[in-house]
C-alpha positions as a printed Julia matrix, in Angstrom:
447×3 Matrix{Float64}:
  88.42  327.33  107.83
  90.15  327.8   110.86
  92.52  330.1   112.23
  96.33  328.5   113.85
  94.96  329.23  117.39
  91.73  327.96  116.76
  93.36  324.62  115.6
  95.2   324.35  118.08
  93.12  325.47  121.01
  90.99  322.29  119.37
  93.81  320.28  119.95
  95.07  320.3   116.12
  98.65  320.32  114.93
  98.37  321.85  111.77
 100.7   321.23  109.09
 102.77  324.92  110.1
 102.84  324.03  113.45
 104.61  321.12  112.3
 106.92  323.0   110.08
 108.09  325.53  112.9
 108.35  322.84  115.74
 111.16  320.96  113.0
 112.83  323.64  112.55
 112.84  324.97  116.07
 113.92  321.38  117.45
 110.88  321.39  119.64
 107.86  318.96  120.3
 104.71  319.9   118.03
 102.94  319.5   121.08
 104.73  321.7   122.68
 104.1   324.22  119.75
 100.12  323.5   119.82
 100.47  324.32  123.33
 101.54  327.54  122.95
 100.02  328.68  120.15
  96.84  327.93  122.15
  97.43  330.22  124.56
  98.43  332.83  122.8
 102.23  333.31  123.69
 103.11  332.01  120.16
 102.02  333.41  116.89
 102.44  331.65  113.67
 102.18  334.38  111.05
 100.72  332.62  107.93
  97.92  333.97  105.76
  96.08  331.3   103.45
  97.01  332.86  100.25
 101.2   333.22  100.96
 100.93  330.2   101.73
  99.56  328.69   98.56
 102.32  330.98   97.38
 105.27  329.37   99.11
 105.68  330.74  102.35
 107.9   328.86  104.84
 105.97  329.01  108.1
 107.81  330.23  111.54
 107.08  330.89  115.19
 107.45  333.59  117.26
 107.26  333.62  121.09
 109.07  332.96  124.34
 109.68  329.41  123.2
 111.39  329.62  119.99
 114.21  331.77  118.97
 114.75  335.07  118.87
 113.5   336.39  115.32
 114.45  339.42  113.4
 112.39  342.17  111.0
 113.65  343.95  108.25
 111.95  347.03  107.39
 111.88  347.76  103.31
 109.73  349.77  100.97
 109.92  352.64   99.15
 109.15  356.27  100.11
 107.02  359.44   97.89
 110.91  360.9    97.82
 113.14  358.02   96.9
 113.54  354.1    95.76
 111.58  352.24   92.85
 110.67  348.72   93.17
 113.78  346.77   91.92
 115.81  348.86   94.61
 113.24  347.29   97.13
 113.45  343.81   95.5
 117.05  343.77   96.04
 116.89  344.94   99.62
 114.38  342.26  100.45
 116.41  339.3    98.84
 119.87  341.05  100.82
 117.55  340.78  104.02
 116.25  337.29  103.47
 119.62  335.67  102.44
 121.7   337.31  105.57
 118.45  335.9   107.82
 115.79  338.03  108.08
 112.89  335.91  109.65
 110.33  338.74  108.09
 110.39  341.43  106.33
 107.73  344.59  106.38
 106.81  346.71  103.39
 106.32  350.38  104.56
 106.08  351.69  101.28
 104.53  355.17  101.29
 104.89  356.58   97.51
 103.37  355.39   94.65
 102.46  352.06   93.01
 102.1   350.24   96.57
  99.68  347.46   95.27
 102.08  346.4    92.72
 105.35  346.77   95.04
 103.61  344.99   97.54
 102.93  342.14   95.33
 106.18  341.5    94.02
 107.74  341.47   97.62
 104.81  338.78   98.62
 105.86  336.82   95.32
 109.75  337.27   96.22
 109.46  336.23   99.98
 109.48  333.24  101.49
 109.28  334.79  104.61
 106.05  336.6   106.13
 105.65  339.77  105.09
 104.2   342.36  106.88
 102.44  346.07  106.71
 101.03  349.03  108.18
  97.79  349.51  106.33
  97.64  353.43  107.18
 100.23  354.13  104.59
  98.07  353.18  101.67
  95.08  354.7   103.05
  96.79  357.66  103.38
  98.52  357.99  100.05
  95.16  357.28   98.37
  93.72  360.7    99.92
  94.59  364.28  100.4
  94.56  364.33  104.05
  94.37  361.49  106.88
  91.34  363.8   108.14
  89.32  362.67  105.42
  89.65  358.7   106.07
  86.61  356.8   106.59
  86.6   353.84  108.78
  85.27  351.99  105.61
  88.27  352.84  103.68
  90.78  351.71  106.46
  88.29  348.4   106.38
  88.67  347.78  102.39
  92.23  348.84  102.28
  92.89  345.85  105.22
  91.04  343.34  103.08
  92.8   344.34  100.19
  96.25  343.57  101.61
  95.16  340.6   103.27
  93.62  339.44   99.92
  97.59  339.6    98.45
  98.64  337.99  101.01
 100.27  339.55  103.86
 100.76  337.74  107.34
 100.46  340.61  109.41
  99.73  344.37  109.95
 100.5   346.47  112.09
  97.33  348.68  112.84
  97.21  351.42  115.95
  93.67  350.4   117.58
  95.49  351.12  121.32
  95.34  354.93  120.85
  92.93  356.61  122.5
  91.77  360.31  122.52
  91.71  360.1   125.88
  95.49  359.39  125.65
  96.46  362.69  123.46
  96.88  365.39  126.38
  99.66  362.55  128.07
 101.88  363.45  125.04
 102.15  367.08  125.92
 105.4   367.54  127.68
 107.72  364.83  125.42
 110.84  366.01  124.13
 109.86  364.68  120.74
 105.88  363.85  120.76
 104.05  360.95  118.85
 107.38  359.77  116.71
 104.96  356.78  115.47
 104.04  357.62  111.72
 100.22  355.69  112.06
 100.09  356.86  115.52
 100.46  360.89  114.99
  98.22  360.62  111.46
  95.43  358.85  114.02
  96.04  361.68  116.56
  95.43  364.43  113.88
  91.89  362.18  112.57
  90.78  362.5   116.4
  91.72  366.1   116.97
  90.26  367.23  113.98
  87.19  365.08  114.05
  86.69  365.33  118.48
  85.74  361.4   118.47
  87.54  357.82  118.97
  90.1   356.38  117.22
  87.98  354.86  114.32
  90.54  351.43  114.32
  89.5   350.92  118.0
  85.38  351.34  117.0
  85.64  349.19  114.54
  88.44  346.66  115.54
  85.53  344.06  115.74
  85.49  344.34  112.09
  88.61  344.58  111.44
  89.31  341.1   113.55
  86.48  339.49  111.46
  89.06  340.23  108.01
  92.03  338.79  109.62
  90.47  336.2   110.84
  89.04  335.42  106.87
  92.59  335.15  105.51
  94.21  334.01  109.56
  96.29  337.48  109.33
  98.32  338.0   112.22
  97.51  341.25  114.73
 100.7   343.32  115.05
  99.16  346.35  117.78
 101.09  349.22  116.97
 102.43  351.17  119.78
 101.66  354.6   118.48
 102.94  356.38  121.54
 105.89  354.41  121.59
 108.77  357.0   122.97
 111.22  358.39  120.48
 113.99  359.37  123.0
 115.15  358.76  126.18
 113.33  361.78  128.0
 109.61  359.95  126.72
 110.52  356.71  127.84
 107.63  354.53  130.0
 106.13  357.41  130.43
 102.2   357.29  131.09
 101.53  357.7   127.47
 103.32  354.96  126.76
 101.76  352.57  129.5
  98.38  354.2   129.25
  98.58  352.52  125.28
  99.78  349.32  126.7
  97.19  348.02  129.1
  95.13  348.7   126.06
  96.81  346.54  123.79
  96.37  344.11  126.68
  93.06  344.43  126.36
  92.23  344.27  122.68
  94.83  341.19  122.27
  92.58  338.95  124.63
  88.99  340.28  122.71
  91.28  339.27  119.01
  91.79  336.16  120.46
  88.37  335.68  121.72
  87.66  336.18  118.11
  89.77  333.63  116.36
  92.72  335.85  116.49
  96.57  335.33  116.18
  98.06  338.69  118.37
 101.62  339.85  118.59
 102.29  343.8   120.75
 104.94  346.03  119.38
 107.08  347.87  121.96
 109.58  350.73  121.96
 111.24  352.54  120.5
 114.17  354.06  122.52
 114.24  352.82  126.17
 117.97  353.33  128.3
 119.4   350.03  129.24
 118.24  350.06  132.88
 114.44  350.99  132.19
 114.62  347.48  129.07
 113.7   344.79  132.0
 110.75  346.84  133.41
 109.44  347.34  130.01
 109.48  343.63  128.79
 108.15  342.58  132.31
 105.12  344.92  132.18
 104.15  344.01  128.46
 103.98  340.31  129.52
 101.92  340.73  132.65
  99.43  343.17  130.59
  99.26  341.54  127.45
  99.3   337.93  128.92
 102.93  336.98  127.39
 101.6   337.71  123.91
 104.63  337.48  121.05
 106.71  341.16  122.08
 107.95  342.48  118.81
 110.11  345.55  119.48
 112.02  348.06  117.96
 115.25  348.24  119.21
 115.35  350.39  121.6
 117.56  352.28  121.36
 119.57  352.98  124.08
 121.16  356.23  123.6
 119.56  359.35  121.46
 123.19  360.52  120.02
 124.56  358.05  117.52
 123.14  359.49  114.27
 125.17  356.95  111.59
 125.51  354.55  113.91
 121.76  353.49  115.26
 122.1   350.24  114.42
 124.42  349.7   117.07
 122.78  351.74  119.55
 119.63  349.58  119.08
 121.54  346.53  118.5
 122.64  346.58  122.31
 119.03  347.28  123.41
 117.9   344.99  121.3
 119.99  341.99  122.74
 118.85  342.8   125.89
 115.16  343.06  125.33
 115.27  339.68  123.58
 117.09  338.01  126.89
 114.4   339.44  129.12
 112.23  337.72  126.82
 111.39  339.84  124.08
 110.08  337.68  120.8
 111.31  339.47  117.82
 113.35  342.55  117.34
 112.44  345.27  114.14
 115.94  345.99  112.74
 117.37  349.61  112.78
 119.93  350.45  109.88
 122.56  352.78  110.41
 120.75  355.72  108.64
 117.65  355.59  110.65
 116.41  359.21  111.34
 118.38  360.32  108.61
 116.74  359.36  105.52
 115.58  355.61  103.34
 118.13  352.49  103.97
 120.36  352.01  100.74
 120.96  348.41  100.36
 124.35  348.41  102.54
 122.79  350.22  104.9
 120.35  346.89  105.2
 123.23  344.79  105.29
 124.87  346.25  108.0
 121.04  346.54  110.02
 120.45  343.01  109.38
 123.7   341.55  110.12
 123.72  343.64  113.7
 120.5   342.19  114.85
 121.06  338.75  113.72
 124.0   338.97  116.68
 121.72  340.58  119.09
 119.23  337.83  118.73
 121.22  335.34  118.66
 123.17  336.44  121.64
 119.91  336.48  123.41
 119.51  332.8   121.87
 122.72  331.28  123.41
 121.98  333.22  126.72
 118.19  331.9   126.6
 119.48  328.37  125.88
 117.42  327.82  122.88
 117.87  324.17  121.58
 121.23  324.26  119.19
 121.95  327.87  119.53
 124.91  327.54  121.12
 126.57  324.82  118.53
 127.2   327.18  115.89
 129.76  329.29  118.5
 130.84  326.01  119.06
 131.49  324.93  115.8
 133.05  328.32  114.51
 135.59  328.24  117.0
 137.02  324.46  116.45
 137.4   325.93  113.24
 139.34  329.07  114.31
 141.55  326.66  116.57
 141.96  324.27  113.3
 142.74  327.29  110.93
 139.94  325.8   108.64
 139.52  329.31  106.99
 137.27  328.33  104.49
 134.67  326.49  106.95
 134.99  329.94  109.38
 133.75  331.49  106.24
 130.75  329.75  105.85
 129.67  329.53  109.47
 129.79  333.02  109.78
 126.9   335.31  110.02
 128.18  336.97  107.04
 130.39  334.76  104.99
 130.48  337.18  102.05
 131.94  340.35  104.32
 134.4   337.52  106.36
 135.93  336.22  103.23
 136.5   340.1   101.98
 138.29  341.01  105.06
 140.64  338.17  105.52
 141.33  338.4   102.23
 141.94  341.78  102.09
 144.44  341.56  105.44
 146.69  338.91  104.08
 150.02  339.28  103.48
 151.67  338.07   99.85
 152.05  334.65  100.37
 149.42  333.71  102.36
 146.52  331.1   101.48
 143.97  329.35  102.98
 146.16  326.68  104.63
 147.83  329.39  106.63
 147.88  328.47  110.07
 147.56  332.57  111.7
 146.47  336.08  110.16
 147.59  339.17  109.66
 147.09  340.76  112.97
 149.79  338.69  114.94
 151.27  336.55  112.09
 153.4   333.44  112.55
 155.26  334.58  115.76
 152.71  335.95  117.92
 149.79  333.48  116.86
 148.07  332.51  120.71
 146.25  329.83  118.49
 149.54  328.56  116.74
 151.64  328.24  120.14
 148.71  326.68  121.77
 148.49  323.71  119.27
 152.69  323.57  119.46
 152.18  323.72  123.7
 150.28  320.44  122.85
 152.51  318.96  120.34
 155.18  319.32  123.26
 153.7   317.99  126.02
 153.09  315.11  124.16
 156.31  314.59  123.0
 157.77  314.95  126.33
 155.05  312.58  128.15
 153.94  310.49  125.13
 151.59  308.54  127.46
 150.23  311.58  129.18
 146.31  311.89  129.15
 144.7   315.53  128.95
 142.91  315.3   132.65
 138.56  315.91  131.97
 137.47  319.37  132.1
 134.05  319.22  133.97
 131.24  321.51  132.74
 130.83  324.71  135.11
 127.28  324.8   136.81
 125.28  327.55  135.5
């Protein structure tokens, strides 16, 4: 069987390239086309589909998607915490979720967020290796190797594996403010300090190519020395990690590979364009799935808006999907609000990015909220928002006895003061004092 982008390098529009170019409003040739050359990545293993997962794209051409990151942790959560958390993420619009589950019972948690989703899931194969031993010093590349196959036999669509960091990179670390802040990257570190050789995932990432190719598992190259603050960022540990994801994304390909490059981390706004520009020309435009950044080290409660803003950015300098950050990141595990609010912040930022890109229909949903906010038409404001459920509560909450869903203002300026309400009556005038008057046409402004 054949991998997406060896279908479509053969000139085949498979039945998922189909799917995403429908739902993106885009030729299927088009999609083909860049699947082909690697700057889209349709994340899809053989047995979630059979399962029922709905196919997307991610690259430059489509829009802007979003991760959630869910799973349980040795300290806290059980799997119907995690259930719920993935079915909150998924209905407010997650476009994939990623189970980082580090405590026990992974194989079965894992499964049941496969079954539950929709959605591609993805992982980061380390954690289950290393929960299954005593210390990451006493992995065997053979281990890593089964514990891949195993996941990819569930189905999972696409892992995030470290294979870019080299011992040669370690001694470009020394110096940061707050070292390797990458769990799979510093538990690789420690296997090549202890053991003096090469990062076993990068010796043996022919293999490991050979198993996603089997099951057509998506590469995710995890940027291990991604910077954790502002004082690490593009720093030549950083870079050094890049070029080689560069490099091992063409030699994936070469082998029948699908290859997306994770980025940082926390990056400050005017070092975001730089970033995105250098992953592209190194990694040949490959899919750039980042986290964040974050774009300021000192909003402890409130990261999800401090990554939110990077994140928008990134995403209009061409970034392809964003990892969500919740507003208890470096505090301690999400609670299910706490995935609400994470989601819900980066569906704005990459939609933002959407209507700025110009992707095909983004813009008619602003469009069609706001003839509803002009027309009072509560109820359809509701459900075009990004969060309908959270909308409703707060309106609802704000209204004054005797107000209802007809109401033509809100609470904040009432009856009175309503810019909306004196608007429509401005109309309503002008027409009754020039009934034959014709509004003159506004022409579009030129971009």
């Amino acid at each position: 069987m054949t991998t997406q982008i060896e279908a479509a390098r053969a000139d085949v529009i498979t039945p998922e390239m189909d799917f995403v170019a429908h739902a993106e409003g885009l030729a299927p040739e088009h999609i083909r086309d860049e699947v082909a050359r690697g700057r889209l990545v349709i994340p899809a293993n053989r047995v979630h589909l059979e399962k029922g997962l709905k196919p997307i794209g991610i690259g430059l051409a489509c829009r802007t998607k979003i991760n959630a990151n869910l799973g349980n942790s040795a300290l806290q959560s059980d799997l119907h915490c995690e259930l719920d958390k993935v079915l909150c993420a998924i209905s407010l619009g997650a476009d994939t979720v990623m189970d980082l589950s580090t405590g026990k019972d992974i194989n079965r948690i894992r499964e049941q967020i496969i079954a539950a989703s929709a959605v591609p899931v993805g992982t980061v194969p380390i954690y289950q290796v290393v929960e299954e031993l005593e210390d990451i010093a006493d992995m065997t590349a053979r281990q890593f190797l089964d514990v891949v196959e195993l996941q990819a036999s569930q189905g999972v669509d696409y892992m995030t594996i470290h294979c870019a960091l080299l011992r040669e990179h370690l001694p470009l670390v020394e110096g940061r403010v707050t070292g390797i802040v990458s769990r799979g990257g510093s538990l690789i570190a420690k296997w090549m300090a202890v053991h003096g050789e090469q990062n076993p995932l990068y010796t043996h990432f022919d293999e490991l190519c050979d198993i996603m190719r089997h099951y057509d598992v998506t590469w995710s190259l995890g940027d291990g020395l991604r910077p954790g603050s502002l004082a690490d960022a593009s720093d030549a540990a950083q870079f050094a990690e890049l070029k080689v994801m560069g490099e091992l994304g063409r030699r994936a390909r070469e082998r029948g590979c699908q290859v997306m490059i994770e980025g940082p981390g926390h990056v400050p706004m005017d070092q975001i364009e730089e970033n995105i520009r250098l992953q592209q020309q190194w990694c040949d435009e490959a899919p750039f799935y980042v986290l964040g950044p974050l774009v300021t080290d000192v909003a402890p409660g409130y990261d999800h808006i401090a990554s939110a803003i990077g994140a928008a950015m990134a995403a209009w300098y061409g970034a392809a999907m964003l990892c969500y950050v919740t507003p208890r990141e470096h505090l301690g595990l999400p609670h299910l609000e706490d995935v609400r609010q994470g989601v819900v912040a980066y569906k704005i930022a990459a939609h933002a990015a959407d209507v700025a890109r110009r992707r095909p229909g983004a813009r008619d949903w602003d469009d069609a909220l706001s003839r509803a906010r002009f027309r009072f038409d509560w109820e359809e404001q509701f459900r075009l928002a990004i969060d309908p459920e959270t909308a409703r509560r707060m309106w609802q909450e704000a209204a004054r006895p005797g107000t209802s869903r007809t109401s033509k203002y809100c609470s904040m300026c009432g009856p009175k003061f309503c810019s909306m309400r004196l608007s429509q009556d401005l109309a309503d005038l002008r027409k009754e004092s020039d009934p034959g008057q014709e509004c003159e046409e506004v022409k579009e402004i030129p971009a």
